[in-house]
Structure formats: structure tokens, C-alpha cells
């Protein structure tokens, strides 16, 4: 018997196609300005590019950490949903670490860097589980939109990472709402 409507497989397929489209456009955007600048950008341009990438990474990682705090708040308020939310939360934590990038401090001194990276207090969570999951899904969508918008100014490697994270966020939003078992 065939099921009608949106299925997980179809939603994930569409999400993957959207990520590929964003990735392709980000790479195309990146190739245009280089041709106008010349083949060998100056040292100052390289330093400016590195600084801009560092800011993009920091902002993207902060966005994921804030989302991580939202996951933690929902899990604390609705422990019955923790089995369902922990894998998604784990993915968000890994994405935040990946977005932090190679400029992140060495693991030997995690305490000072973690204290600066502490997000704002966790958001208020709705008392109904279903509403809390919908709010979490909306937060995932906002994060995915933020990462998608950042693609335009990102260098190719970071653009690919942002596209992947945005696609994962869209998939998480789907799983939190449409995939909600009744």
C-alpha cells in the first residue's frame, strides 16, 4: 500500500537537492570576483579573507550553540522526548564543532574557550511536548536560513560546510514536525 503525502525519504531527497543547489550557486558566486581581482590577490586581501572567514565561522558556530541550548531546554522540560531528540542534538553539537573550524584552540585548554562560547540562557519551553517540538523545529528552520544566507560570502570550503549544515537543519525541522509520531 502506497502512502500519500510527504515521506521522510522524499523530504530528505528534496533537502539534499536544495543543499546541492545552494552549494553550486555558492561555488559559482566565489569564482566570479576572483576573475576581476586578478589571479594573485595581495597579502592584505588574503588576511581580510581569513578574517572574514573567521567571523563567518564564529557566527555560524554561535548559531548552532544557541540551537544546542534550545535542544537541552526541550530535553530537560520533556524527558519523554529525549530518546528522539538526543541524536539530533548530537548532530547539532558536531556541527557546532565543525563550524568552529581549524582555528579552534587545542583540546588541552578547553575551559577558557568554552567559557567565552557559552550561549545565552536557554529559551523558555512550551509545557506541551508537541508545541515545544514545533518551536524547536522553527528554531532549526531559522538556523538553516541563517546558514543559507551566509553562503554568499563564504569561501568554497566553508560554503560547502554551511550548505551541509543548512540541509541538516531543514531535515531536523522536518523530523521534529512532520515526522512526529502521534
Short mmCIF file of N, CA and C in Angstrom, two decimals:
data_model
loop_
_atom_site.label_atom_id
_atom_site.label_comp_id
_atom_site.label_asym_id
_atom_site.label_seq_id
_atom_site.Cartn_x
_atom_site.Cartn_y
_atom_site.Cartn_z
N UNK A 1 0.84 -1.16 0.00
CA UNK A 1 0.00 0.00 0.00
C UNK A 1 0.90 1.23 0.00
N UNK A 2 0.65 2.14 -0.94
CA UNK A 2 1.44 3.37 -1.02
C UNK A 2 0.87 4.45 -0.13
N UNK A 3 1.76 5.13 0.52
CA UNK A 3 1.38 6.23 1.38
C UNK A 3 1.43 7.53 0.56
N UNK A 4 0.45 8.35 0.73
CA UNK A 4 0.45 9.62 0.01
C UNK A 4 0.99 10.72 0.91
N UNK A 5 1.35 11.83 0.31
CA UNK A 5 1.85 12.94 1.10
C UNK A 5 3.35 12.91 1.20
N UNK A 6 3.87 13.70 2.08
CA UNK A 6 5.31 13.82 2.25
C UNK A 6 5.83 12.68 3.12
N UNK A 7 6.88 12.04 2.63
CA UNK A 7 7.53 10.98 3.39
C UNK A 7 8.92 11.47 3.80
N UNK A 8 9.51 10.81 4.74
CA UNK A 8 10.86 11.18 5.16
C UNK A 8 11.84 11.10 4.00
N UNK A 9 11.75 10.02 3.25
CA UNK A 9 12.68 9.81 2.14
C UNK A 9 12.57 10.95 1.14
N UNK A 10 11.34 11.35 0.83
CA UNK A 10 11.15 12.43 -0.14
C UNK A 10 11.64 13.76 0.42
N UNK A 11 11.37 14.02 1.69
CA UNK A 11 11.81 15.28 2.32
C UNK A 11 13.33 15.35 2.36
N UNK A 12 13.98 14.25 2.72
CA UNK A 12 15.43 14.24 2.76
C UNK A 12 16.02 14.37 1.35
N UNK A 13 15.37 13.79 0.36
CA UNK A 13 15.81 13.94 -1.03
C UNK A 13 15.72 15.37 -1.50
N UNK A 14 14.62 16.03 -1.18
CA UNK A 14 14.44 17.43 -1.55
C UNK A 14 15.46 18.29 -0.82
N UNK A 15 15.69 17.99 0.45
CA UNK A 15 16.67 18.74 1.23
C UNK A 15 18.06 18.59 0.62
N UNK A 16 18.42 17.39 0.24
CA UNK A 16 19.72 17.16 -0.40
C UNK A 16 19.85 17.90 -1.71
N UNK A 17 18.78 17.91 -2.49
CA UNK A 17 18.80 18.64 -3.76
C UNK A 17 18.95 20.13 -3.52
N UNK A 18 18.27 20.64 -2.51
CA UNK A 18 18.38 22.06 -2.18
C UNK A 18 19.80 22.40 -1.74
N UNK A 19 20.39 21.53 -0.94
CA UNK A 19 21.76 21.78 -0.49
C UNK A 19 22.72 21.77 -1.67
N UNK A 20 22.53 20.85 -2.59
CA UNK A 20 23.39 20.80 -3.77
C UNK A 20 23.23 22.07 -4.60
N UNK A 21 22.01 22.56 -4.72
CA UNK A 21 21.77 23.80 -5.45
C UNK A 21 22.43 24.98 -4.78
N UNK A 22 22.32 25.06 -3.45
CA UNK A 22 22.97 26.14 -2.72
C UNK A 22 24.48 26.05 -2.85
N UNK A 23 25.00 24.85 -2.79
CA UNK A 23 26.44 24.64 -2.90
C UNK A 23 26.92 25.07 -4.27
N UNK A 24 26.21 24.69 -5.30
CA UNK A 24 26.59 25.05 -6.66
C UNK A 24 26.57 26.56 -6.85
N UNK A 25 25.53 27.22 -6.35
CA UNK A 25 25.46 28.67 -6.50
C UNK A 25 26.54 29.35 -5.68
N UNK A 26 26.88 28.81 -4.52
CA UNK A 26 27.93 29.40 -3.70
C UNK A 26 29.28 29.29 -4.40
N UNK A 27 29.53 28.16 -5.04
CA UNK A 27 30.80 28.00 -5.75
C UNK A 27 30.85 28.90 -6.97
N UNK A 28 29.71 29.07 -7.66
CA UNK A 28 29.66 29.96 -8.82
C UNK A 28 29.88 31.40 -8.39
N UNK A 29 29.31 31.80 -7.27
CA UNK A 29 29.50 33.15 -6.74
C UNK A 29 30.96 33.38 -6.41
N UNK A 30 31.62 32.37 -5.89
CA UNK A 30 33.00 32.51 -5.48
C UNK A 30 33.93 32.70 -6.67
N UNK A 31 33.63 32.08 -7.80
CA UNK A 31 34.54 32.15 -8.93
C UNK A 31 34.48 33.49 -9.64
N UNK A 32 33.39 34.22 -9.55
CA UNK A 32 33.24 35.49 -10.26
C UNK A 32 34.21 36.56 -9.80
N UNK A 33 34.22 36.91 -8.53
CA UNK A 33 35.08 38.01 -8.09
C UNK A 33 36.56 37.76 -8.30
N UNK A 34 37.02 36.54 -8.27
CA UNK A 34 38.45 36.28 -8.45
C UNK A 34 38.93 36.73 -9.81
N UNK A 35 38.09 36.52 -10.82
CA UNK A 35 38.47 36.91 -12.17
C UNK A 35 38.69 38.41 -12.26
N UNK A 36 37.92 39.21 -11.55
CA UNK A 36 38.07 40.65 -11.58
C UNK A 36 39.26 41.11 -10.76
N UNK A 37 39.57 40.41 -9.69
CA UNK A 37 40.68 40.81 -8.83
C UNK A 37 42.03 40.45 -9.43
N UNK A 38 42.05 39.50 -10.29
CA UNK A 38 43.32 39.02 -10.83
C UNK A 38 43.61 37.65 -10.26
N UNK A 39 44.67 37.05 -10.75
CA UNK A 39 44.95 35.68 -10.33
C UNK A 39 45.71 35.60 -9.02
N UNK A 40 46.39 36.67 -8.62
CA UNK A 40 47.16 36.61 -7.38
C UNK A 40 46.73 37.74 -6.44
N UNK A 41 45.80 37.46 -5.54
CA UNK A 41 45.40 38.51 -4.62
C UNK A 41 46.55 38.88 -3.69
N UNK A 42 46.57 40.13 -3.23
CA UNK A 42 47.65 40.61 -2.36
C UNK A 42 47.57 39.99 -0.98
N UNK A 43 48.62 40.18 -0.21
CA UNK A 43 48.68 39.62 1.14
C UNK A 43 47.58 40.21 2.01
N UNK A 44 47.28 41.49 1.82
CA UNK A 44 46.23 42.11 2.63
C UNK A 44 44.88 41.51 2.30
N UNK A 45 44.61 41.22 1.06
CA UNK A 45 43.35 40.59 0.68
C UNK A 45 43.23 39.21 1.30
N UNK A 46 44.32 38.49 1.35
CA UNK A 46 44.30 37.16 1.96
C UNK A 46 44.01 37.28 3.46
N UNK A 47 44.62 38.28 4.09
CA UNK A 47 44.38 38.49 5.52
C UNK A 47 42.93 38.90 5.76
N UNK A 48 42.39 39.76 4.90
CA UNK A 48 41.00 40.17 5.04
C UNK A 48 40.06 38.99 4.83
N UNK A 49 40.38 38.15 3.86
CA UNK A 49 39.56 36.96 3.60
C UNK A 49 39.58 36.01 4.79
N UNK A 50 40.76 35.83 5.37
CA UNK A 50 40.87 34.95 6.53
C UNK A 50 40.08 35.51 7.71
N UNK A 51 40.14 36.82 7.89
CA UNK A 51 39.39 37.45 8.98
C UNK A 51 37.88 37.32 8.75
N UNK A 52 37.45 37.51 7.50
CA UNK A 52 36.03 37.38 7.18
C UNK A 52 35.55 35.95 7.39
N UNK A 53 36.38 34.98 7.01
CA UNK A 53 36.02 33.58 7.22
C UNK A 53 35.93 33.27 8.71
N UNK A 54 36.84 33.82 9.50
CA UNK A 54 36.82 33.59 10.94
C UNK A 54 35.53 34.13 11.55
N UNK A 55 35.10 35.30 11.11
CA UNK A 55 33.85 35.90 11.61
C UNK A 55 32.66 35.03 11.19
N UNK A 56 32.63 34.59 9.93
CA UNK A 56 31.54 33.72 9.47
C UNK A 56 31.48 32.44 10.29
N UNK A 57 32.63 31.83 10.52
CA UNK A 57 32.68 30.59 11.30
C UNK A 57 32.20 30.82 12.73
N UNK A 58 32.68 31.91 13.35
CA UNK A 58 32.29 32.20 14.72
C UNK A 58 30.78 32.42 14.82
N UNK A 59 30.21 33.19 13.89
CA UNK A 59 28.77 33.44 13.91
C UNK A 59 27.97 32.17 13.67
N UNK A 60 28.41 31.35 12.72
CA UNK A 60 27.71 30.10 12.43
C UNK A 60 27.79 29.13 13.62
N UNK A 61 28.95 29.05 14.24
CA UNK A 61 29.10 28.17 15.40
C UNK A 61 28.24 28.67 16.56
N UNK A 62 28.19 29.98 16.76
CA UNK A 62 27.36 30.54 17.83
C UNK A 62 25.88 30.21 17.58
N UNK A 63 25.44 30.29 16.33
CA UNK A 63 24.06 29.95 15.99
C UNK A 63 23.76 28.50 16.36
N UNK A 64 24.69 27.60 16.06
CA UNK A 64 24.48 26.18 16.38
C UNK A 64 24.51 25.96 17.90
N UNK A 65 25.39 26.68 18.61
CA UNK A 65 25.43 26.52 20.07
C UNK A 65 24.13 27.02 20.71
N UNK A 66 23.57 28.10 20.18
CA UNK A 66 22.29 28.58 20.70
C UNK A 66 21.19 27.55 20.46
N UNK A 67 21.23 26.92 19.28
CA UNK A 67 20.27 25.86 18.99
C UNK A 67 20.49 24.67 19.93
N UNK A 68 21.72 24.38 20.23
CA UNK A 68 22.05 23.31 21.16
C UNK A 68 21.44 23.59 22.53
N UNK A 69 21.50 24.83 22.97
CA UNK A 69 20.88 25.21 24.25
C UNK A 69 19.37 25.01 24.19
N UNK A 70 18.77 25.27 23.03
CA UNK A 70 17.33 25.05 22.87
C UNK A 70 17.01 23.56 22.97
N UNK A 71 17.81 22.72 22.33
CA UNK A 71 17.62 21.27 22.45
C UNK A 71 17.71 20.85 23.91
N UNK A 72 18.72 21.34 24.62
CA UNK A 72 18.90 20.97 26.02
C UNK A 72 17.69 21.38 26.86
N UNK A 73 17.15 22.56 26.58
CA UNK A 73 15.99 23.04 27.33
C UNK A 73 14.77 22.17 27.07
N UNK A 74 14.57 21.77 25.81
CA UNK A 74 13.41 20.91 25.48
C UNK A 74 13.59 19.53 26.10
N UNK A 75 14.79 19.00 26.06
CA UNK A 75 15.04 17.68 26.66
C UNK A 75 14.81 17.73 28.17
N UNK A 76 15.25 18.82 28.81
CA UNK A 76 15.05 18.96 30.25
C UNK A 76 13.57 19.10 30.60
N UNK A 77 12.82 19.82 29.78
CA UNK A 77 11.40 20.05 30.05
C UNK A 77 10.53 18.86 29.69
N UNK A 78 10.96 18.09 28.70
CA UNK A 78 10.18 16.94 28.21
C UNK A 78 11.08 15.71 28.10
N UNK A 79 11.42 15.08 29.23
CA UNK A 79 12.33 13.94 29.21
C UNK A 79 11.82 12.77 28.36
N UNK A 80 10.51 12.67 28.17
CA UNK A 80 9.97 11.58 27.35
C UNK A 80 10.40 11.71 25.89
N UNK A 81 10.75 12.91 25.47
CA UNK A 81 11.18 13.14 24.09
C UNK A 81 12.68 12.99 23.92
N UNK A 82 13.40 12.71 24.99
CA UNK A 82 14.86 12.70 24.91
C UNK A 82 15.41 11.63 23.96
N UNK A 83 14.78 10.45 23.92
CA UNK A 83 15.27 9.42 23.01
C UNK A 83 15.21 9.89 21.56
N UNK A 84 14.20 10.65 21.25
CA UNK A 84 14.02 11.15 19.89
C UNK A 84 14.94 12.35 19.61
N UNK A 85 15.20 13.18 20.61
CA UNK A 85 15.94 14.41 20.41
C UNK A 85 17.46 14.25 20.54
N UNK A 86 17.93 13.28 21.31
CA UNK A 86 19.37 13.15 21.54
C UNK A 86 20.18 12.93 20.26
N UNK A 87 19.73 12.12 19.31
CA UNK A 87 20.53 12.00 18.08
C UNK A 87 20.60 13.33 17.29
N UNK A 88 19.50 14.07 17.26
CA UNK A 88 19.50 15.35 16.57
C UNK A 88 20.40 16.34 17.32
N UNK A 89 20.32 16.33 18.63
CA UNK A 89 21.16 17.20 19.45
C UNK A 89 22.63 16.88 19.24
N UNK A 90 22.95 15.59 19.17
CA UNK A 90 24.33 15.18 18.92
C UNK A 90 24.85 15.69 17.59
N UNK A 91 24.00 15.65 16.57
CA UNK A 91 24.39 16.16 15.26
C UNK A 91 24.64 17.67 15.32
N UNK A 92 23.79 18.39 16.04
CA UNK A 92 23.96 19.84 16.17
C UNK A 92 25.26 20.15 16.90
N UNK A 93 25.61 19.37 17.92
CA UNK A 93 26.87 19.58 18.65
C UNK A 93 28.06 19.34 17.73
N UNK A 94 28.02 18.29 16.92
CA UNK A 94 29.10 18.02 15.98
C UNK A 94 29.22 19.12 14.94
N UNK A 95 28.08 19.66 14.49
CA UNK A 95 28.10 20.74 13.51
C UNK A 95 28.73 22.00 14.11
N UNK A 96 28.40 22.28 15.36
CA UNK A 96 28.99 23.45 16.03
C UNK A 96 30.51 23.29 16.11
N UNK A 97 30.97 22.10 16.43
CA UNK A 97 32.42 21.85 16.49
C UNK A 97 33.06 22.00 15.12
N UNK A 98 32.41 21.48 14.09
CA UNK A 98 32.95 21.58 12.73
C UNK A 98 32.98 23.03 12.26
N UNK A 99 31.97 23.79 12.62
CA UNK A 99 31.93 25.19 12.20
C UNK A 99 32.98 26.02 12.93
N UNK A 100 33.35 25.61 14.12
CA UNK A 100 34.39 26.32 14.85
C UNK A 100 35.67 26.32 14.04
N UNK A 101 35.90 25.23 13.31
CA UNK A 101 36.99 25.18 12.35
C UNK A 101 38.37 24.91 12.91
N UNK A 102 39.36 24.96 12.02
CA UNK A 102 40.74 24.64 12.38
C UNK A 102 41.37 25.68 13.30
N UNK A 103 40.79 26.86 13.39
CA UNK A 103 41.36 27.91 14.24
C UNK A 103 40.97 27.72 15.70
N UNK A 104 40.20 26.68 16.00
CA UNK A 104 39.76 26.42 17.37
C UNK A 104 40.95 26.07 18.24
N UNK A 105 40.90 26.43 19.53
CA UNK A 105 42.02 26.11 20.42
C UNK A 105 42.21 24.61 20.59
N UNK A 106 43.40 24.23 20.94
CA UNK A 106 43.72 22.82 21.13
C UNK A 106 42.93 22.26 22.31
N UNK A 107 42.61 20.94 22.28
CA UNK A 107 41.84 20.33 23.35
C UNK A 107 42.50 20.43 24.73
N UNK A 108 43.79 20.74 24.79
CA UNK A 108 44.45 20.81 26.08
C UNK A 108 43.97 21.99 26.93
N UNK A 109 43.34 22.99 26.29
CA UNK A 109 42.84 24.14 27.05
C UNK A 109 41.39 24.45 26.70
N UNK A 110 40.47 23.50 26.90
CA UNK A 110 39.08 23.74 26.51
C UNK A 110 38.33 24.69 27.44
N UNK A 111 38.72 24.81 28.67
CA UNK A 111 37.96 25.59 29.64
C UNK A 111 37.83 27.07 29.28
N UNK A 112 38.91 27.80 28.99
CA UNK A 112 38.77 29.22 28.69
C UNK A 112 37.95 29.48 27.43
N UNK A 113 38.16 28.69 26.38
CA UNK A 113 37.41 28.93 25.14
C UNK A 113 35.94 28.58 25.32
N UNK A 114 35.63 27.56 26.09
CA UNK A 114 34.25 27.17 26.31
C UNK A 114 33.51 28.23 27.12
N UNK A 115 34.21 28.86 28.07
CA UNK A 115 33.54 29.86 28.88
C UNK A 115 33.15 31.08 28.05
N UNK A 116 33.98 31.46 27.05
CA UNK A 116 33.62 32.56 26.18
C UNK A 116 32.51 32.16 25.22
N UNK A 117 32.41 30.89 24.90
CA UNK A 117 31.44 30.42 23.91
C UNK A 117 30.10 30.05 24.54
N UNK A 118 29.92 30.27 25.82
CA UNK A 118 28.68 29.90 26.48
C UNK A 118 27.54 30.73 25.92
N UNK A 119 26.49 30.06 25.42
CA UNK A 119 25.37 30.79 24.83
C UNK A 119 24.51 31.47 25.90
N UNK A 120 23.60 32.29 25.44
CA UNK A 120 22.65 32.97 26.32
C UNK A 120 21.81 31.91 27.04
N UNK A 121 21.11 32.31 28.09
CA UNK A 121 20.27 31.35 28.81
C UNK A 121 19.30 30.64 27.85
N UNK A 122 18.98 29.40 28.21
CA UNK A 122 18.10 28.59 27.38
C UNK A 122 16.74 29.27 27.23
N UNK A 123 16.13 29.12 26.07
CA UNK A 123 14.82 29.73 25.85
C UNK A 123 13.74 29.03 26.67
N UNK A 124 12.66 29.74 26.88
CA UNK A 124 11.51 29.14 27.57
C UNK A 124 10.94 28.05 26.67
N UNK A 125 10.50 26.98 27.29
CA UNK A 125 9.97 25.84 26.55
C UNK A 125 8.49 25.69 26.86
N UNK A 126 7.71 25.46 25.83
CA UNK A 126 6.26 25.27 25.98
C UNK A 126 5.99 24.04 26.86
N UNK A 127 4.93 24.10 27.65
CA UNK A 127 4.63 22.95 28.52
C UNK A 127 4.12 21.73 27.75
N UNK A 128 3.53 21.92 26.58
CA UNK A 128 3.08 20.78 25.78
C UNK A 128 4.23 20.31 24.90
N UNK A 129 4.44 19.03 24.89
CA UNK A 129 5.54 18.42 24.14
C UNK A 129 5.46 18.76 22.67
N UNK A 130 4.29 18.62 22.09
CA UNK A 130 4.13 18.86 20.66
C UNK A 130 4.46 20.31 20.29
N UNK A 131 4.01 21.26 21.11
CA UNK A 131 4.30 22.67 20.87
C UNK A 131 5.79 22.94 21.03
N UNK A 132 6.42 22.33 22.02
CA UNK A 132 7.85 22.51 22.24
C UNK A 132 8.64 22.00 21.03
N UNK A 133 8.22 20.87 20.46
CA UNK A 133 8.89 20.34 19.29
C UNK A 133 8.70 21.24 18.07
N UNK A 134 7.50 21.82 17.94
CA UNK A 134 7.26 22.75 16.83
C UNK A 134 8.13 24.00 16.97
N UNK A 135 8.27 24.49 18.19
CA UNK A 135 9.14 25.66 18.41
C UNK A 135 10.60 25.32 18.12
N UNK A 136 11.01 24.12 18.48
CA UNK A 136 12.37 23.68 18.19
C UNK A 136 12.58 23.55 16.69
N UNK A 137 11.57 23.03 15.99
CA UNK A 137 11.65 22.93 14.53
C UNK A 137 11.75 24.31 13.90
N UNK A 138 11.01 25.27 14.42
CA UNK A 138 11.08 26.64 13.90
C UNK A 138 12.49 27.22 14.13
N UNK A 139 13.09 26.91 15.27
CA UNK A 139 14.45 27.37 15.55
C UNK A 139 15.43 26.72 14.56
N UNK A 140 15.23 25.44 14.25
CA UNK A 140 16.07 24.76 13.26
C UNK A 140 15.94 25.44 11.89
N UNK A 141 14.71 25.78 11.50
CA UNK A 141 14.50 26.45 10.21
C UNK A 141 15.19 27.81 10.17
N UNK A 142 15.08 28.57 11.27
CA UNK A 142 15.75 29.88 11.32
C UNK A 142 17.26 29.72 11.18
N UNK A 143 17.81 28.73 11.86
CA UNK A 143 19.26 28.47 11.76
C UNK A 143 19.64 28.07 10.33
N UNK A 144 18.84 27.21 9.73
CA UNK A 144 19.11 26.78 8.35
C UNK A 144 19.07 27.98 7.42
N UNK A 145 18.12 28.87 7.62
CA UNK A 145 18.03 30.08 6.79
C UNK A 145 19.26 30.97 7.00
N UNK A 146 19.69 31.09 8.23
CA UNK A 146 20.87 31.90 8.55
C UNK A 146 22.11 31.34 7.86
N UNK A 147 22.27 30.02 7.93
CA UNK A 147 23.43 29.39 7.29
C UNK A 147 23.34 29.50 5.78
N UNK A 148 22.15 29.37 5.24
CA UNK A 148 21.96 29.52 3.80
C UNK A 148 22.30 30.92 3.33
N UNK A 149 21.92 31.93 4.09
CA UNK A 149 22.23 33.31 3.73
C UNK A 149 23.73 33.58 3.82
N UNK A 150 24.43 32.91 4.72
CA UNK A 150 25.87 33.12 4.89
C UNK A 150 26.68 32.51 3.75
N UNK A 151 26.07 31.65 2.95
CA UNK A 151 26.78 31.00 1.85
C UNK A 151 27.36 32.00 0.86
N UNK A 152 26.65 33.09 0.64
CA UNK A 152 27.05 34.05 -0.39
C UNK A 152 28.45 34.60 -0.12
N UNK A 153 28.77 34.90 1.11
CA UNK A 153 30.06 35.49 1.42
C UNK A 153 31.11 34.51 1.89
N UNK A 154 30.82 33.24 1.82
CA UNK A 154 31.75 32.24 2.36
C UNK A 154 32.70 31.72 1.29
N UNK A 155 33.95 31.41 1.69
CA UNK A 155 34.86 30.74 0.76
C UNK A 155 34.35 29.33 0.47
N UNK A 156 34.82 28.71 -0.60
CA UNK A 156 34.25 27.42 -1.04
C UNK A 156 34.14 26.34 0.02
N UNK A 157 35.20 26.10 0.78
CA UNK A 157 35.15 25.02 1.78
C UNK A 157 34.11 25.31 2.86
N UNK A 158 34.08 26.53 3.34
CA UNK A 158 33.10 26.91 4.35
C UNK A 158 31.69 26.92 3.76
N UNK A 159 31.57 27.31 2.49
CA UNK A 159 30.25 27.30 1.84
C UNK A 159 29.69 25.88 1.78
N UNK A 160 30.55 24.92 1.48
CA UNK A 160 30.10 23.53 1.44
C UNK A 160 29.64 23.08 2.83
N UNK A 161 30.39 23.45 3.85
CA UNK A 161 30.02 23.09 5.22
C UNK A 161 28.71 23.76 5.62
N UNK A 162 28.57 25.03 5.31
CA UNK A 162 27.33 25.75 5.64
C UNK A 162 26.13 25.15 4.91
N UNK A 163 26.32 24.78 3.65
CA UNK A 163 25.23 24.16 2.90
C UNK A 163 24.82 22.83 3.52
N UNK A 164 25.80 22.07 3.94
CA UNK A 164 25.52 20.79 4.58
C UNK A 164 24.78 20.99 5.91
N UNK A 165 25.23 21.95 6.70
CA UNK A 165 24.59 22.23 7.98
C UNK A 165 23.17 22.75 7.77
N UNK A 166 22.99 23.62 6.77
CA UNK A 166 21.65 24.14 6.46
C UNK A 166 20.72 23.00 6.04
N UNK A 167 21.22 22.09 5.23
CA UNK A 167 20.40 20.95 4.80
C UNK A 167 20.05 20.06 5.98
N UNK A 168 21.01 19.84 6.86
CA UNK A 168 20.75 19.03 8.06
C UNK A 168 19.70 19.71 8.93
N UNK A 169 19.79 21.02 9.06
CA UNK A 169 18.80 21.76 9.84
C UNK A 169 17.40 21.62 9.27
N UNK A 170 17.30 21.69 7.94
CA UNK A 170 15.99 21.51 7.30
C UNK A 170 15.46 20.10 7.53
N UNK A 171 16.33 19.12 7.47
CA UNK A 171 15.91 17.74 7.74
C UNK A 171 15.48 17.57 9.20
N UNK A 172 16.21 18.19 10.11
CA UNK A 172 15.83 18.13 11.53
C UNK A 172 14.46 18.76 11.74
N UNK A 173 14.22 19.90 11.09
CA UNK A 173 12.93 20.56 11.23
C UNK A 173 11.81 19.64 10.75
N UNK A 174 12.05 18.95 9.66
CA UNK A 174 11.04 18.00 9.16
C UNK A 174 10.81 16.89 10.18
N UNK A 175 11.90 16.32 10.68
CA UNK A 175 11.76 15.22 11.62
C UNK A 175 11.08 15.64 12.92
N UNK A 176 11.25 16.89 13.29
CA UNK A 176 10.62 17.39 14.52
C UNK A 176 9.14 17.67 14.38
N UNK A 177 8.68 17.91 13.16
CA UNK A 177 7.25 18.23 12.97
C UNK A 177 6.53 17.14 12.20
N UNK A 178 6.86 16.99 10.95
CA UNK A 178 6.15 16.03 10.09
C UNK A 178 6.40 14.60 10.53
N UNK A 179 7.59 14.35 11.03
CA UNK A 179 7.93 13.00 11.45
C UNK A 179 7.47 12.69 12.87
N UNK A 180 6.68 13.58 13.46
CA UNK A 180 6.25 13.41 14.84
C UNK A 180 5.28 12.23 14.98
N UNK A 181 5.66 11.19 15.73
CA UNK A 181 4.73 10.07 15.93
C UNK A 181 3.57 10.56 16.80
N UNK A 182 2.42 10.07 16.48
CA UNK A 182 1.21 10.52 17.19
C UNK A 182 0.96 9.73 18.43
#
